[in-house]
């Protein structure tokens, strides 16, 4: 089943069009990574699908319905979004942040019901946040914070989870920890994931499909092995690379080549 | 844990009221207060208490709580811990409205003029931020400049007044709880308290707003639509407070910040706490202002500006370390 389909989508900020004629399909339960050089429109693409950017040309279908026809509230019960570099300006506790994410399920002045609290408790358990509950977000490390923000997205019980460079400020331990968690969620609860990833190798190891963007247009969309090829990566990123299979996963792995070593080979 | 804070807030408010009633040109001890209230004699002291001190304390409480709540709202919807109606120029806009109101001599219409003035500066602020995305720091700078522009306009308007009234208005511009109009004070609770209740009923929205535009939209709240509602509430409250007490700066900054340290950031708790702490804070500041250099009364805006300015710099240093400006 196709959960998300984009058909000739173009959008941008004001008069500047940043992404042009983007079309792709995301199957339910798949992990699609968006890669591309800086300024290629990766974040803009997520911002259009999450409706942060409201004006776009073309069509976006969620389970076959154009999203302009679905209310914001209804969509936010199905799609959640973790923006990049999110700064929480005030010292909310973890518990408060999680309760907030039930907002789309509460009408008017309603308080969280027993079911809402059940969902929250389930996520707390799943994400191992029990001991952090009363801590404020200011007292947490970057890695812990990112996990709380992911938990906040999961409290929305999403079917589609969108993430914008979720691992960019994390060290290698937290990077793998975070993506392992995503992979587990994908496999256990058939969550569909659409993520902008800066690191080609992380994208290659974790994603099912990749979408490579350059200057706002799709260069290549398909299986990881068809996208991460040295001739494609060299052309788009304008640098010399080697691509070898990862010794364990057998997925393609990109090696950059420093200028000073090039003459030796 | 939770009960401790409620108790603290109540005690703080009650002691601020007693403090404000005791001090003045003549000091009444709390025991004497009770005696004066209970006995049928001492008409002179009764007049001082009920006709002079009590309305002033009540006025201070309402203005303090109003400025605190409007600051809290602005900080949530702009996601900026330094936002406040004085700093953003909303008070300045309101003061221009009032200056015009004084010129045309319609005293009871003054809150309406103030509201229009406040909304005017919000519109300018929104317009500027729609042309170009303003960083939190730039927004504050624009606000401060708006405040200057509106203040010079209102001074221009005021210089057209006769001499005696000119001084009166200038003192009131400094932020002063002695020159309120009694009819405006009588109507204040009818107007301000519903605003506070509305704000508290929708505490969840303020929480969501404060997470930023991207999170708000994907949590099903349209910030572009809702922000006009909240800016109007904030403008209404500010307009009313300015028409009571003139330009008192930084209450909306100091109080929400203190409240967050006490009860956390959740707006379910910060809104009621800010009403009481904000009110009590201004009552105390005003009592100090009118008694510290007897027999002169310092405008309370001078006191709040002094401490508020220091606090502004402290918060600025703390936030710039974490956020990109």
Coordinates of C-alpha atoms in Angstrom, one line a residue:
Chain A
X1 CA 0.0 0.0 0.0
X2 CA 1.3 3.5 -0.9
X3 CA 1.2 5.8 2.2
X4 CA 2.6 8.9 0.6
X5 CA 2.7 9.9 -3.0
X6 CA 4.1 13.1 -4.5
X7 CA 3.1 14.1 -8.0
X8 CA 5.0 16.9 -9.7
X9 CA 5.4 18.9 -6.6
X10 CA 7.2 22.3 -6.8
X11 CA 7.5 24.7 -3.9
X12 CA 9.6 27.2 -2.1
X13 CA 9.6 30.4 0.0
X14 CA 7.7 33.3 -1.4
X15 CA 8.7 33.7 -5.0
X16 CA 11.8 31.5 -4.9
X17 CA 11.0 28.0 -6.1
X18 CA 13.4 25.6 -4.4
X19 CA 12.1 22.1 -5.3
X20 CA 11.0 21.4 -8.8
X21 CA 8.6 18.6 -10.1
X22 CA 9.3 16.1 -7.4
X23 CA 7.4 12.8 -7.8
X24 CA 7.9 9.6 -5.8
X25 CA 6.0 7.0 -3.9
X26 CA 6.6 5.7 -0.3
X27 CA 5.2 2.3 0.4
X28 CA 3.8 1.7 3.9
X29 CA 6.4 0.4 6.3
X30 CA 9.4 1.5 4.3
X31 CA 12.3 3.7 5.3
X32 CA 13.0 6.3 2.7
X33 CA 16.1 8.5 3.0
X34 CA 16.5 11.8 1.3
X35 CA 20.1 12.7 0.5
X36 CA 21.8 15.5 -1.5
X37 CA 24.3 18.3 -1.2
X38 CA 23.8 21.4 1.0
X39 CA 21.0 23.6 -0.4
X40 CA 19.6 20.9 -2.6
X41 CA 16.1 21.3 -1.1
X42 CA 16.0 18.3 1.2
X43 CA 14.5 20.2 4.2
X44 CA 12.2 22.1 1.9
X45 CA 10.7 18.9 0.7
X46 CA 10.0 17.7 4.2
X47 CA 8.6 21.1 5.1
X48 CA 6.1 20.9 2.2
X49 CA 4.9 17.4 3.2
X50 CA 4.6 18.4 6.8
X51 CA 2.6 21.5 5.6
X52 CA 4.9 24.0 7.2
X53 CA 5.1 25.4 3.7
X54 CA 1.4 25.6 2.7
X55 CA 1.7 26.7 -0.9
X56 CA 2.9 24.1 -3.5
X57 CA 2.2 23.2 -7.1
X58 CA 1.3 19.6 -7.9
X59 CA -0.3 17.0 -5.6
X60 CA 0.6 15.3 -2.4
X61 CA -1.5 12.2 -1.6
X62 CA -1.7 10.6 1.9
X63 CA -3.3 7.2 1.5
X64 CA -4.7 8.4 -1.8
X65 CA -6.2 11.6 -0.5
X66 CA -4.8 15.0 -1.5
X67 CA -3.5 16.5 1.8
X68 CA -5.1 19.9 1.1
X69 CA -8.4 18.1 1.6
X70 CA -7.5 16.8 5.1
X71 CA -7.7 19.0 8.1
X72 CA -4.4 19.8 9.9
X73 CA -5.7 18.2 13.0
X74 CA -6.5 14.9 11.4
X75 CA -3.2 14.8 9.6
X76 CA -1.3 15.4 12.8
X77 CA -2.8 12.2 14.2
X78 CA -1.2 10.3 11.4
X79 CA 2.0 12.2 10.5
X80 CA 4.6 13.5 13.0
X81 CA 7.6 15.6 12.2
X82 CA 10.9 16.1 14.0
X83 CA 12.4 19.3 12.6
X84 CA 16.2 19.9 12.5
X85 CA 17.9 21.9 15.2
X86 CA 14.8 22.2 17.3
X87 CA 15.3 24.5 20.3
X88 CA 13.0 24.3 23.2
X89 CA 13.0 27.8 24.6
X90 CA 11.6 27.0 28.0
X91 CA 12.4 24.5 30.7
X92 CA 9.6 21.9 30.1
X93 CA 10.0 18.6 31.7
X94 CA 10.1 15.4 29.7
X95 CA 6.6 14.4 30.9
X96 CA 5.1 17.8 30.0
X97 CA 6.6 17.6 26.5
X98 CA 5.1 14.1 26.0
X99 CA 1.7 15.2 27.2
X100 CA 1.8 18.2 24.8
X101 CA 2.0 15.8 21.8
X102 CA -1.4 14.4 22.6
X103 CA -2.8 17.9 21.6
X104 CA -4.2 16.7 18.2
X105 CA -6.3 14.1 20.0
X106 CA -7.9 16.5 22.5
X107 CA -10.7 18.8 21.6
X108 CA -11.1 22.2 23.1
X109 CA -10.5 22.2 26.8
X110 CA -10.4 18.5 27.2
X111 CA -7.8 16.9 29.5
X112 CA -5.8 13.8 28.5
X113 CA -8.0 10.7 28.9
X114 CA -6.9 7.3 30.3
X115 CA -6.2 6.2 26.7
X116 CA -3.9 9.2 26.1
X117 CA -2.0 8.4 29.3
X118 CA -1.7 4.8 28.2
X119 CA -0.1 5.8 24.9
X120 CA 2.3 8.1 26.7
X121 CA 3.2 5.4 29.2
X122 CA 3.8 2.9 26.4
X123 CA 6.2 5.4 24.7
X124 CA 8.0 6.1 27.9
X125 CA 8.6 2.4 28.4
X126 CA 9.5 1.8 24.8
X127 CA 12.0 4.7 24.7
X128 CA 13.4 3.9 28.2
X129 CA 12.6 7.4 29.5
X130 CA 11.3 6.5 32.9
X131 CA 14.2 8.0 34.9
X132 CA 14.1 11.2 32.9
X133 CA 10.4 12.1 33.3
X134 CA 10.8 14.9 35.8
X135 CA 14.0 16.3 34.3
X136 CA 13.8 19.5 32.2
X137 CA 15.0 19.5 28.7
X138 CA 17.7 22.0 29.6
X139 CA 19.3 19.3 31.9
X140 CA 19.8 16.8 29.1
X141 CA 22.6 16.0 26.7
X142 CA 22.1 16.4 23.0
X143 CA 21.6 12.7 22.5
X144 CA 19.1 12.3 25.3
X145 CA 17.3 15.4 24.1
X146 CA 16.9 13.9 20.6
X147 CA 15.5 10.8 22.1
X148 CA 12.9 12.8 24.0
X149 CA 11.9 14.6 20.9
X150 CA 11.6 11.4 19.0
X151 CA 9.4 10.1 21.9
X152 CA 7.3 13.2 21.5
X153 CA 6.7 12.3 17.9
X154 CA 5.8 8.8 18.8
X155 CA 3.2 9.9 21.3
X156 CA 1.2 11.2 18.2
X157 CA 0.9 7.5 17.2
X158 CA 2.1 8.3 13.7
X159 CA 1.9 6.1 10.7
X160 CA 4.3 8.3 8.9
X161 CA 7.3 9.7 10.7
X162 CA 9.4 12.5 9.1
X163 CA 12.8 13.5 10.4
X164 CA 15.1 16.3 9.3
X165 CA 18.7 15.4 9.9
X166 CA 18.0 13.7 13.3
X167 CA 21.5 12.6 13.9
X168 CA 23.5 15.6 12.8
X169 CA 24.6 16.8 16.3
X170 CA 25.1 13.4 17.8
X171 CA 28.3 11.4 18.4
X172 CA 28.7 8.0 16.7
X173 CA 27.2 6.1 19.6
X174 CA 24.1 8.1 19.8
X175 CA 23.8 8.2 16.0
X176 CA 23.7 4.4 15.7
X177 CA 21.6 4.2 18.8
X178 CA 19.0 6.6 17.4
X179 CA 18.9 4.9 14.0
X180 CA 18.7 1.4 15.5
X181 CA 15.7 2.6 17.4
X182 CA 14.1 3.9 14.2
X183 CA 14.8 0.7 12.5
X184 CA 13.2 -1.3 15.3
X185 CA 10.1 0.9 15.2
X186 CA 9.9 0.4 11.4
X187 CA 10.0 -3.3 11.8
X188 CA 7.9 -3.8 14.9
X189 CA 5.1 -1.4 14.2
X190 CA 5.4 -1.0 10.4
X191 CA 6.0 2.7 10.8
X192 CA 6.8 4.4 7.5
X193 CA 9.8 6.8 7.8
X194 CA 10.9 9.7 5.6
X195 CA 14.2 11.1 6.8
X196 CA 16.7 13.7 5.5
X197 CA 20.1 12.3 6.3
X198 CA 23.3 14.2 5.8
X199 CA 25.6 11.2 6.2
X200 CA 25.6 9.1 3.1
X201 CA 26.8 6.0 4.9
X202 CA 24.2 6.1 7.6
X203 CA 21.6 6.5 4.9
X204 CA 23.0 3.6 3.0
X205 CA 23.0 1.3 6.1
X206 CA 19.6 2.0 7.4
X207 CA 17.3 3.1 4.5
X208 CA 15.4 0.8 2.2
X209 CA 15.2 3.4 -0.6
X210 CA 17.0 6.6 -1.3
X211 CA 16.0 9.8 -3.0
X212 CA 19.0 11.9 -4.3
X213 CA 18.3 15.6 -4.8
X214 CA 20.4 18.2 -6.6
X215 CA 19.4 21.8 -7.0
X216 CA 15.8 20.9 -6.1
X217 CA 15.3 18.1 -8.6
X218 CA 15.5 14.4 -8.3
X219 CA 18.7 12.9 -9.7
X220 CA 18.0 9.3 -8.7
X221 CA 15.3 7.5 -6.8
X222 CA 15.4 3.8 -6.0
X223 CA 17.1 1.0 -4.1
X224 CA 20.2 2.0 -2.1
X225 CA 22.5 0.0 -4.4
X226 CA 21.3 1.8 -7.4
X227 CA 21.7 5.3 -5.9
X228 CA 25.0 5.0 -4.0
X229 CA 27.2 4.5 -7.0
X230 CA 30.6 6.2 -7.3
X231 CA 29.7 7.8 -10.7
X232 CA 26.5 9.3 -9.4
X233 CA 27.9 10.5 -6.0
X234 CA 31.0 12.0 -7.7
X235 CA 28.9 14.0 -10.2
X236 CA 26.4 15.3 -7.6
X237 CA 28.8 16.1 -4.8
X238 CA 31.7 17.1 -7.1
X239 CA 34.4 15.2 -5.3
X240 CA 36.2 11.9 -5.8
X241 CA 34.9 8.9 -3.9
X242 CA 35.3 5.2 -3.7
X243 CA 32.3 3.0 -3.1
X244 CA 32.8 -0.5 -1.6
X245 CA 30.4 -2.8 0.1
X246 CA 30.3 -2.6 3.9
X247 CA 32.1 -5.7 5.2
X248 CA 29.1 -6.9 7.3
X249 CA 25.9 -5.4 5.8
X250 CA 27.1 -5.6 2.2
X251 CA 25.5 -2.2 1.6
X252 CA 27.5 0.3 -0.4
X253 CA 29.9 2.5 1.7
X254 CA 31.3 5.8 0.5
X255 CA 34.9 6.7 1.1
X256 CA 36.0 10.2 0.4
X257 CA 39.5 10.7 -1.0
X258 CA 41.7 13.6 0.5
X259 CA 43.6 15.6 -2.1
X260 CA 47.0 14.9 -0.5
X261 CA 46.6 11.1 -1.0
X262 CA 45.4 11.2 -4.6
X263 CA 48.9 11.1 -6.2
X264 CA 50.0 8.0 -4.3
X265 CA 47.5 5.7 -5.9
Chain B
X1 CA 5.8 19.5 45.9
X2 CA 2.9 21.0 44.0
X3 CA 1.1 22.2 47.2
X4 CA 4.2 23.8 48.5
X5 CA 4.2 26.2 45.5
X6 CA 0.5 27.0 45.8
X7 CA 1.1 27.9 49.4
X8 CA 4.1 30.0 48.6
X9 CA 2.2 31.9 45.9
X10 CA -0.7 32.6 48.3
X11 CA 1.5 33.7 51.2
X12 CA 3.5 35.9 48.9
X13 CA 0.4 37.6 47.6
X14 CA -1.2 38.1 51.0
X15 CA 2.0 39.5 52.5
X16 CA 2.4 41.9 49.5
X17 CA -1.1 43.2 50.2
X18 CA -0.4 43.7 53.9
X19 CA 3.0 45.3 53.1
X20 CA 1.3 47.7 50.8
X21 CA -1.4 48.6 53.3
X22 CA 1.0 49.1 56.2
X23 CA 3.5 51.5 54.5
X24 CA 2.8 55.0 53.4
X25 CA 3.4 58.5 54.7
X26 CA 2.5 57.1 58.1
X27 CA 3.4 53.5 59.0
X28 CA 0.5 51.3 60.3
X29 CA 1.6 48.1 62.0
X30 CA -0.4 45.0 60.9
X31 CA -2.0 45.0 64.4
X32 CA -3.1 48.5 64.0
X33 CA -4.5 47.7 60.6
X34 CA -6.8 45.2 62.1
X35 CA -7.8 47.7 64.9
X36 CA -8.6 50.4 62.4
X37 CA -10.6 48.1 60.2
X38 CA -12.6 46.7 63.2
X39 CA -13.2 49.8 65.2
X40 CA -15.9 52.3 64.3
X41 CA -13.7 55.3 65.3
X42 CA -10.6 56.5 63.6
X43 CA -12.5 57.8 60.6
X44 CA -9.4 59.6 59.4
X45 CA -7.2 56.4 59.3
X46 CA -10.1 54.5 57.7
X47 CA -10.2 57.0 54.9
X48 CA -6.5 56.7 54.3
X49 CA -6.7 52.9 54.2
X50 CA -9.8 52.4 52.2
X51 CA -9.8 55.5 49.9
X52 CA -6.1 55.8 49.3
X53 CA -4.0 52.8 50.1
X54 CA -6.4 50.0 49.2
X55 CA -7.3 51.2 45.7
X56 CA -3.7 51.8 45.0
X57 CA -2.6 48.4 46.1
X58 CA -5.5 46.9 44.1
X59 CA -4.5 48.9 41.1
X60 CA -0.9 47.8 41.5
X61 CA -2.0 44.2 41.7
X62 CA -4.1 44.4 38.5
X63 CA -1.5 46.2 36.5
X64 CA 1.3 43.8 37.7
X65 CA -0.7 40.7 36.9
X66 CA -1.8 42.1 33.5
X67 CA 1.7 43.0 32.4
X68 CA 3.0 39.6 33.6
X69 CA 0.3 37.7 31.7
X70 CA 0.7 39.7 28.5
X71 CA 4.5 39.0 28.7
X72 CA 3.9 35.3 29.2
X73 CA 1.6 35.2 26.2
X74 CA 4.1 37.1 24.0
X75 CA 7.0 34.9 25.1
X76 CA 5.1 31.8 24.2
X77 CA 3.8 32.8 20.8
X78 CA 7.0 34.4 19.7
X79 CA 9.1 31.6 21.2
X80 CA 11.3 34.3 22.6
X81 CA 12.1 34.6 26.4
X82 CA 12.9 38.3 26.0
X83 CA 9.5 39.3 24.5
X84 CA 7.5 41.6 26.6
X85 CA 4.9 44.3 25.8
X86 CA 7.2 47.2 26.8
X87 CA 10.3 45.9 25.0
X88 CA 8.2 45.1 21.8
X89 CA 6.8 48.6 21.7
X90 CA 3.2 47.5 22.4
X91 CA 3.1 49.7 25.5
X92 CA 4.6 52.5 23.5
X93 CA 1.9 52.2 20.9
X94 CA -0.7 52.2 23.7
X95 CA 0.8 55.3 25.2
X96 CA 0.5 57.2 21.9
X97 CA -3.2 56.1 21.9
X98 CA -3.6 57.5 25.4
X99 CA -1.8 60.8 24.6
X100 CA -4.3 61.3 21.8
X101 CA -7.1 60.3 24.2
X102 CA -6.0 62.9 26.7
X103 CA -5.9 65.6 24.0
X104 CA -9.4 64.9 22.9
X105 CA -10.3 64.7 26.6
X106 CA -12.4 61.5 26.7
X107 CA -11.2 59.9 29.9
X108 CA -13.3 56.7 29.8
X109 CA -12.4 56.1 26.2
X110 CA -8.7 56.0 27.1
X111 CA -8.5 52.2 27.4
X112 CA -10.0 52.0 23.9
X113 CA -7.4 54.4 22.5
X114 CA -4.7 52.5 24.4
X115 CA -5.9 49.2 22.9
X116 CA -5.9 50.7 19.3
X117 CA -2.4 52.1 19.9
X118 CA -1.2 48.7 21.2
X119 CA -2.7 46.8 18.3
X120 CA -1.2 49.3 15.9
X121 CA 2.3 48.5 17.0
X122 CA 1.6 44.8 16.9
X123 CA 0.4 45.2 13.3
X124 CA 3.6 47.0 12.4
X125 CA 5.7 44.3 14.1
X126 CA 3.8 41.5 12.2
X127 CA 4.1 43.4 9.0
X128 CA 7.8 43.8 9.3
X129 CA 8.3 40.1 10.3
X130 CA 6.2 39.0 7.3
X131 CA 8.5 40.9 4.8
X132 CA 11.6 39.3 6.2
X133 CA 12.0 36.5 8.6
X134 CA 13.3 38.2 11.8
X135 CA 15.5 36.4 14.2
X136 CA 14.5 36.6 17.9
X137 CA 17.2 39.2 18.5
X138 CA 16.2 41.4 15.5
X139 CA 12.6 41.2 16.6
X140 CA 13.5 42.6 20.0
X141 CA 15.6 45.4 18.4
X142 CA 12.7 46.3 16.1
X143 CA 10.4 46.4 19.1
X144 CA 12.7 48.7 21.0
X145 CA 12.9 51.0 18.0
X146 CA 9.1 51.0 17.7
X147 CA 8.9 51.9 21.4
X148 CA 11.2 54.9 20.7
X149 CA 9.2 56.0 17.7
X150 CA 5.9 55.8 19.4
X151 CA 7.2 57.5 22.6
X152 CA 8.5 60.4 20.6
X153 CA 5.2 60.7 18.9
X154 CA 3.4 60.7 22.2
X155 CA 5.8 63.3 23.6
X156 CA 5.1 65.4 20.6
X157 CA 1.4 65.1 21.2
X158 CA 1.8 65.8 24.9
X159 CA 3.9 69.0 24.4
X160 CA 0.8 70.5 22.8
X161 CA -0.9 70.4 26.3
X162 CA -0.8 73.2 28.8
X163 CA 2.0 73.3 31.3
X164 CA 0.3 71.8 34.4
X165 CA -1.2 68.9 32.6
X166 CA 2.1 68.4 30.7
X167 CA 4.0 67.4 33.9
X168 CA 1.2 65.2 35.0
X169 CA 1.3 63.2 31.7
X170 CA 5.1 63.0 31.7
X171 CA 5.1 61.5 35.2
X172 CA 2.4 59.1 34.1
X173 CA 4.6 58.1 31.1
X174 CA 7.3 57.1 33.6
X175 CA 5.0 54.5 35.0
X176 CA 3.1 55.6 38.0
X177 CA 0.4 54.1 40.2
X178 CA -0.7 57.4 41.7
X179 CA -2.5 59.1 38.8
X180 CA -4.9 56.4 37.7
X181 CA -8.5 57.4 37.0
X182 CA -10.9 55.8 39.5
X183 CA -13.5 54.9 36.9
X184 CA -11.0 53.1 34.8
X185 CA -9.9 51.2 37.9
X186 CA -13.5 50.3 38.8
X187 CA -14.0 48.7 35.3
X188 CA -10.6 47.0 35.3
X189 CA -11.5 43.7 37.0
X190 CA -14.6 43.2 34.7
X191 CA -12.3 43.5 31.8
X192 CA -8.9 42.0 32.9
X193 CA -10.1 38.9 34.9
X194 CA -12.1 37.5 31.9
X195 CA -8.9 37.9 29.8
X196 CA -6.9 36.0 32.4
X197 CA -9.5 33.2 32.6
X198 CA -9.5 32.9 28.8
X199 CA -5.8 32.7 28.7
X200 CA -5.8 30.0 31.4
X201 CA -8.5 28.0 29.6
X202 CA -6.3 27.8 26.5
X203 CA -3.0 27.0 28.3
X204 CA -2.4 24.0 26.0
X205 CA -2.3 26.3 22.9
X206 CA 0.4 28.4 24.5
X207 CA 2.4 25.3 25.2
X208 CA 2.2 24.2 21.6
X209 CA 3.0 27.7 20.3
X210 CA 6.2 27.8 22.4
X211 CA 7.5 24.7 20.6
X212 CA 7.9 26.7 17.4
X213 CA 6.1 27.0 14.1
X214 CA 7.1 23.6 12.7
X215 CA 6.1 21.6 15.7
X216 CA 2.9 23.6 16.2
X217 CA 1.7 23.0 12.6
X218 CA 2.4 19.3 12.8
X219 CA 0.6 19.1 16.1
X220 CA -2.5 20.4 14.4
X221 CA -2.4 24.1 15.5
X222 CA -2.3 26.7 12.8
X223 CA 0.0 29.4 14.3
X224 CA -0.8 31.9 11.5
X225 CA -4.4 32.0 12.4
X226 CA -4.2 31.6 16.2
X227 CA -1.5 34.2 16.6
X228 CA -3.9 37.1 15.9
X229 CA -6.1 35.9 18.7
X230 CA -3.3 35.8 21.2
X231 CA -1.7 39.1 20.1
X232 CA -5.1 40.8 20.5
X233 CA -5.6 39.4 24.0
X234 CA -2.1 40.5 24.9
X235 CA -2.7 43.9 23.3
X236 CA -6.0 44.3 25.2
X237 CA -4.4 43.6 28.5
X238 CA -1.4 45.8 27.8
X239 CA -3.7 48.6 26.6
X240 CA -5.7 48.5 29.8
X241 CA -2.7 48.3 32.1
X242 CA -1.0 51.3 30.3
X243 CA -4.1 53.3 30.6
X244 CA -4.1 52.7 34.4
X245 CA -0.5 53.1 35.2
X246 CA 1.5 54.4 32.2
X247 CA 4.7 52.8 31.0
X248 CA 5.9 50.2 33.5
X249 CA 8.6 48.2 31.8
X250 CA 10.0 44.7 32.4
X251 CA 7.3 43.3 34.8
X252 CA 6.3 41.1 31.9
X253 CA 9.9 39.9 31.7
X254 CA 10.9 39.5 35.3
X255 CA 7.7 37.8 36.5
X256 CA 7.4 35.0 33.9
X257 CA 11.0 34.2 34.3
X258 CA 10.8 34.0 38.1
X259 CA 7.6 31.9 37.8
X260 CA 9.3 29.4 35.5
X261 CA 12.0 28.9 38.1
X262 CA 9.4 28.3 40.7
X263 CA 6.7 26.1 39.0
X264 CA 8.3 25.1 35.7
X265 CA 7.4 26.1 32.2
X266 CA 4.0 24.4 31.8
X267 CA 1.5 27.1 31.1
X268 CA -1.1 25.3 33.1
X269 CA 0.9 26.3 36.1
X270 CA 2.6 29.5 34.9
X271 CA -0.5 31.4 34.0
X272 CA -2.2 31.4 37.5
X273 CA 1.2 31.8 39.2
X274 CA 2.1 34.8 37.0
X275 CA -1.3 36.5 37.9
X276 CA -0.5 36.4 41.6
X277 CA 3.2 36.8 41.6
X278 CA 3.0 39.6 39.0
X279 CA 0.4 41.4 41.0
X280 CA 2.2 41.0 44.3
X281 CA 5.5 42.0 42.7
X282 CA 4.2 45.3 41.5
X283 CA 2.5 46.0 44.8
X284 CA 5.8 45.6 46.6
X285 CA 7.7 47.6 44.0
X286 CA 5.2 50.4 44.3
X287 CA 5.2 50.4 48.1
X288 CA 9.0 50.7 48.0
X289 CA 8.8 53.4 45.3
X290 CA 6.4 55.6 47.3
X291 CA 8.2 55.3 50.7
X292 CA 11.9 54.9 50.1
X293 CA 12.7 58.7 49.8
X294 CA 10.0 60.3 51.8
X295 CA 8.3 62.6 51.2
X296 CA 9.0 62.3 47.4
X297 CA 7.2 59.5 45.5
X298 CA 9.4 57.8 42.9
X299 CA 7.4 56.6 39.8
X300 CA 7.3 52.8 40.1
X301 CA 8.5 52.5 36.5
X302 CA 11.9 53.7 37.8
X303 CA 12.2 50.9 40.2
X304 CA 10.9 48.2 37.9
X305 CA 13.1 49.5 35.1
X306 CA 16.2 49.4 37.2
X307 CA 15.8 45.7 38.4
X308 CA 14.1 44.6 35.1
X309 CA 17.0 46.0 33.0
X310 CA 19.5 44.0 35.0
X311 CA 17.4 40.9 34.7
X312 CA 17.0 41.4 30.9
X313 CA 20.8 41.4 30.5
X314 CA 21.1 38.2 32.6
X315 CA 18.4 36.4 30.6
X316 CA 20.0 37.6 27.3
X317 CA 23.4 36.2 28.3
X318 CA 21.8 32.9 29.3
X319 CA 19.8 32.5 26.1
X320 CA 22.4 33.7 23.6
X321 CA 24.6 30.9 24.8
X322 CA 22.1 28.3 23.7
X323 CA 20.4 29.9 20.7
X324 CA 21.7 31.4 17.5
X325 CA 20.8 35.1 17.2

